[in-house]
Amino acid sequence: MIEISDNLLMNSIYLSENLNTEEISAAQYIEKIRRTCISHLIIIFIKLSKLLQSLNLAQKTPN
């Protein structure tokens, strides 16, 4: 989980640096945004999966 978050942060920094230092085509910009969105969705999916697992375990344990 930490590795994914670190990679996402590095991608965001890389994207902002590229926008500040060099011109990129619209297609490249859209591709970078798409990759960032996919990374965010993966992180959300992992967090939701862990939450659902913990809720499922909580329901199985007797009070």
mmCIF file with all atom_site columns, C-alpha atoms in Angstrom:
data_model
loop_
_atom_site.group_PDB
_atom_site.id
_atom_site.type_symbol
_atom_site.label_atom_id
_atom_site.label_alt_id
_atom_site.label_comp_id
_atom_site.label_asym_id
_atom_site.label_entity_id
_atom_site.label_seq_id
_atom_site.pdbx_PDB_ins_code
_atom_site.Cartn_x
_atom_site.Cartn_y
_atom_site.Cartn_z
_atom_site.occupancy
_atom_site.B_iso_or_equiv
_atom_site.pdbx_formal_charge
_atom_site.auth_seq_id
_atom_site.auth_comp_id
_atom_site.auth_asym_id
_atom_site.auth_atom_id
_atom_site.pdbx_PDB_model_num
ATOM 1  C CA . MET A 1 1  ? 0.000   0.000   0.000   1.00 0.00 ? 1  MET A CA 1
ATOM 2  C CA . ILE A 1 2  ? 2.809   2.403   0.883   1.00 0.00 ? 2  ILE A CA 1
ATOM 3  C CA . GLU A 1 3  ? 4.620   1.617   -2.361  1.00 0.00 ? 3  GLU A CA 1
ATOM 4  C CA . ILE A 1 4  ? 1.516   2.423   -4.404  1.00 0.00 ? 4  ILE A CA 1
ATOM 5  C CA . SER A 1 5  ? 1.014   5.704   -2.553  1.00 0.00 ? 5  SER A CA 1
ATOM 6  C CA . ASP A 1 6  ? 4.671   6.628   -3.028  1.00 0.00 ? 6  ASP A CA 1
ATOM 7  C CA . ASN A 1 7  ? 4.451   5.842   -6.734  1.00 0.00 ? 7  ASN A CA 1
ATOM 8  C CA . LEU A 1 8  ? 1.320   7.948   -7.023  1.00 0.00 ? 8  LEU A CA 1
ATOM 9  C CA . LEU A 1 9  ? 3.039   10.858  -5.307  1.00 0.00 ? 9  LEU A CA 1
ATOM 10 C CA . MET A 1 10 ? 6.060   10.534  -7.575  1.00 0.00 ? 10 MET A CA 1
ATOM 11 C CA . ASN A 1 11 ? 3.797   10.429  -10.653 1.00 0.00 ? 11 ASN A CA 1
ATOM 12 C CA . SER A 1 12 ? 2.044   13.589  -9.492  1.00 0.00 ? 12 SER A CA 1
ATOM 13 C CA . ILE A 1 13 ? 5.356   15.349  -8.893  1.00 0.00 ? 13 ILE A CA 1
ATOM 14 C CA . TYR A 1 14 ? 6.648   14.160  -12.277 1.00 0.00 ? 14 TYR A CA 1
ATOM 15 C CA . LEU A 1 15 ? 3.502   15.413  -13.994 1.00 0.00 ? 15 LEU A CA 1
ATOM 16 C CA . SER A 1 16 ? 3.722   18.850  -12.379 1.00 0.00 ? 16 SER A CA 1
ATOM 17 C CA . GLU A 1 17 ? 7.448   19.115  -13.155 1.00 0.00 ? 17 GLU A CA 1
ATOM 18 C CA . ASN A 1 18 ? 6.832   18.239  -16.798 1.00 0.00 ? 18 ASN A CA 1
ATOM 19 C CA . LEU A 1 19 ? 4.096   20.823  -17.077 1.00 0.00 ? 19 LEU A CA 1
ATOM 20 C CA . ASN A 1 20 ? 6.375   23.466  -15.594 1.00 0.00 ? 20 ASN A CA 1
ATOM 21 C CA . THR A 1 21 ? 9.586   22.727  -17.490 1.00 0.00 ? 21 THR A CA 1
ATOM 22 C CA . GLU A 1 22 ? 8.623   21.503  -20.936 1.00 0.00 ? 22 GLU A CA 1
ATOM 23 C CA . GLU A 1 23 ? 5.745   21.544  -23.318 1.00 0.00 ? 23 GLU A CA 1
ATOM 24 C CA . ILE A 1 24 ? 3.996   18.243  -23.791 1.00 0.00 ? 24 ILE A CA 1
ATOM 25 C CA . SER A 1 25 ? 1.341   17.335  -26.302 1.00 0.00 ? 25 SER A CA 1
ATOM 26 C CA . ALA A 1 26 ? -2.310  17.149  -25.330 1.00 0.00 ? 26 ALA A CA 1
ATOM 27 C CA . ALA A 1 27 ? -2.235  13.389  -25.886 1.00 0.00 ? 27 ALA A CA 1
ATOM 28 C CA . GLN A 1 28 ? 0.718   12.999  -23.501 1.00 0.00 ? 28 GLN A CA 1
ATOM 29 C CA . TYR A 1 29 ? -1.002  15.180  -20.914 1.00 0.00 ? 29 TYR A CA 1
ATOM 30 C CA . ILE A 1 30 ? -4.229  13.171  -21.175 1.00 0.00 ? 30 ILE A CA 1
ATOM 31 C CA . GLU A 1 31 ? -2.274  9.912   -20.880 1.00 0.00 ? 31 GLU A CA 1
ATOM 32 C CA . LYS A 1 32 ? -0.515  11.129  -17.731 1.00 0.00 ? 32 LYS A CA 1
ATOM 33 C CA . ILE A 1 33 ? -3.840  12.171  -16.191 1.00 0.00 ? 33 ILE A CA 1
ATOM 34 C CA . ARG A 1 34 ? -5.357  8.807   -17.155 1.00 0.00 ? 34 ARG A CA 1
ATOM 35 C CA . ARG A 1 35 ? -2.515  6.937   -15.448 1.00 0.00 ? 35 ARG A CA 1
ATOM 36 C CA . THR A 1 36 ? -2.875  9.082   -12.339 1.00 0.00 ? 36 THR A CA 1
ATOM 37 C CA . CYS A 1 37 ? -6.628  8.397   -12.242 1.00 0.00 ? 37 CYS A CA 1
ATOM 38 C CA . ILE A 1 38 ? -6.045  4.669   -12.628 1.00 0.00 ? 38 ILE A CA 1
ATOM 39 C CA . SER A 1 39 ? -3.529  4.780   -9.771  1.00 0.00 ? 39 SER A CA 1
ATOM 40 C CA . HIS A 1 40 ? -6.081  6.567   -7.585  1.00 0.00 ? 40 HIS A CA 1
ATOM 41 C CA . LEU A 1 41 ? -8.731  3.977   -8.458  1.00 0.00 ? 41 LEU A CA 1
ATOM 42 C CA . ILE A 1 42 ? -6.371  1.122   -7.581  1.00 0.00 ? 42 ILE A CA 1
ATOM 43 C CA . ILE A 1 43 ? -5.641  2.686   -4.189  1.00 0.00 ? 43 ILE A CA 1
ATOM 44 C CA . ILE A 1 44 ? -9.363  3.213   -3.532  1.00 0.00 ? 44 ILE A CA 1
ATOM 45 C CA . PHE A 1 45 ? -10.110 -0.392  -4.522  1.00 0.00 ? 45 PHE A CA 1
ATOM 46 C CA . ILE A 1 46 ? -7.408  -1.739  -2.193  1.00 0.00 ? 46 ILE A CA 1
ATOM 47 C CA . LYS A 1 47 ? -8.654  0.372   0.716   1.00 0.00 ? 47 LYS A CA 1
ATOM 48 C CA . LEU A 1 48 ? -12.264 -0.688  0.105   1.00 0.00 ? 48 LEU A CA 1
ATOM 49 C CA . SER A 1 49 ? -11.233 -4.341  -0.092  1.00 0.00 ? 49 SER A CA 1
ATOM 50 C CA . LYS A 1 50 ? -9.433  -4.092  3.241   1.00 0.00 ? 50 LYS A CA 1
ATOM 51 C CA . LEU A 1 51 ? -12.407 -2.300  4.800   1.00 0.00 ? 51 LEU A CA 1
ATOM 52 C CA . LEU A 1 52 ? -14.823 -4.962  3.551   1.00 0.00 ? 52 LEU A CA 1
ATOM 53 C CA . GLN A 1 53 ? -12.540 -7.715  4.847   1.00 0.00 ? 53 GLN A CA 1
ATOM 54 C CA . SER A 1 54 ? -12.357 -6.125  8.294   1.00 0.00 ? 54 SER A CA 1
ATOM 55 C CA . LEU A 1 55 ? -16.150 -5.651  8.371   1.00 0.00 ? 55 LEU A CA 1
ATOM 56 C CA . ASN A 1 56 ? -16.640 -9.257  7.328   1.00 0.00 ? 56 ASN A CA 1
ATOM 57 C CA . LEU A 1 57 ? -14.298 -10.442 10.090  1.00 0.00 ? 57 LEU A CA 1
ATOM 58 C CA . ALA A 1 58 ? -16.076 -8.242  12.626  1.00 0.00 ? 58 ALA A CA 1
ATOM 59 C CA . GLN A 1 59 ? -19.412 -9.844  11.725  1.00 0.00 ? 59 GLN A CA 1
ATOM 60 C CA . LYS A 1 60 ? -18.029 -13.371 12.091  1.00 0.00 ? 60 LYS A CA 1
ATOM 61 C CA . THR A 1 61 ? -16.601 -12.852 15.582  1.00 0.00 ? 61 THR A CA 1
ATOM 62 C CA . PRO A 1 62 ? -19.061 -13.438 18.444  1.00 0.00 ? 62 PRO A CA 1
ATOM 63 C CA . ASN A 1 63 ? -19.782 -10.538 20.807  1.00 0.00 ? 63 ASN A CA 1
#
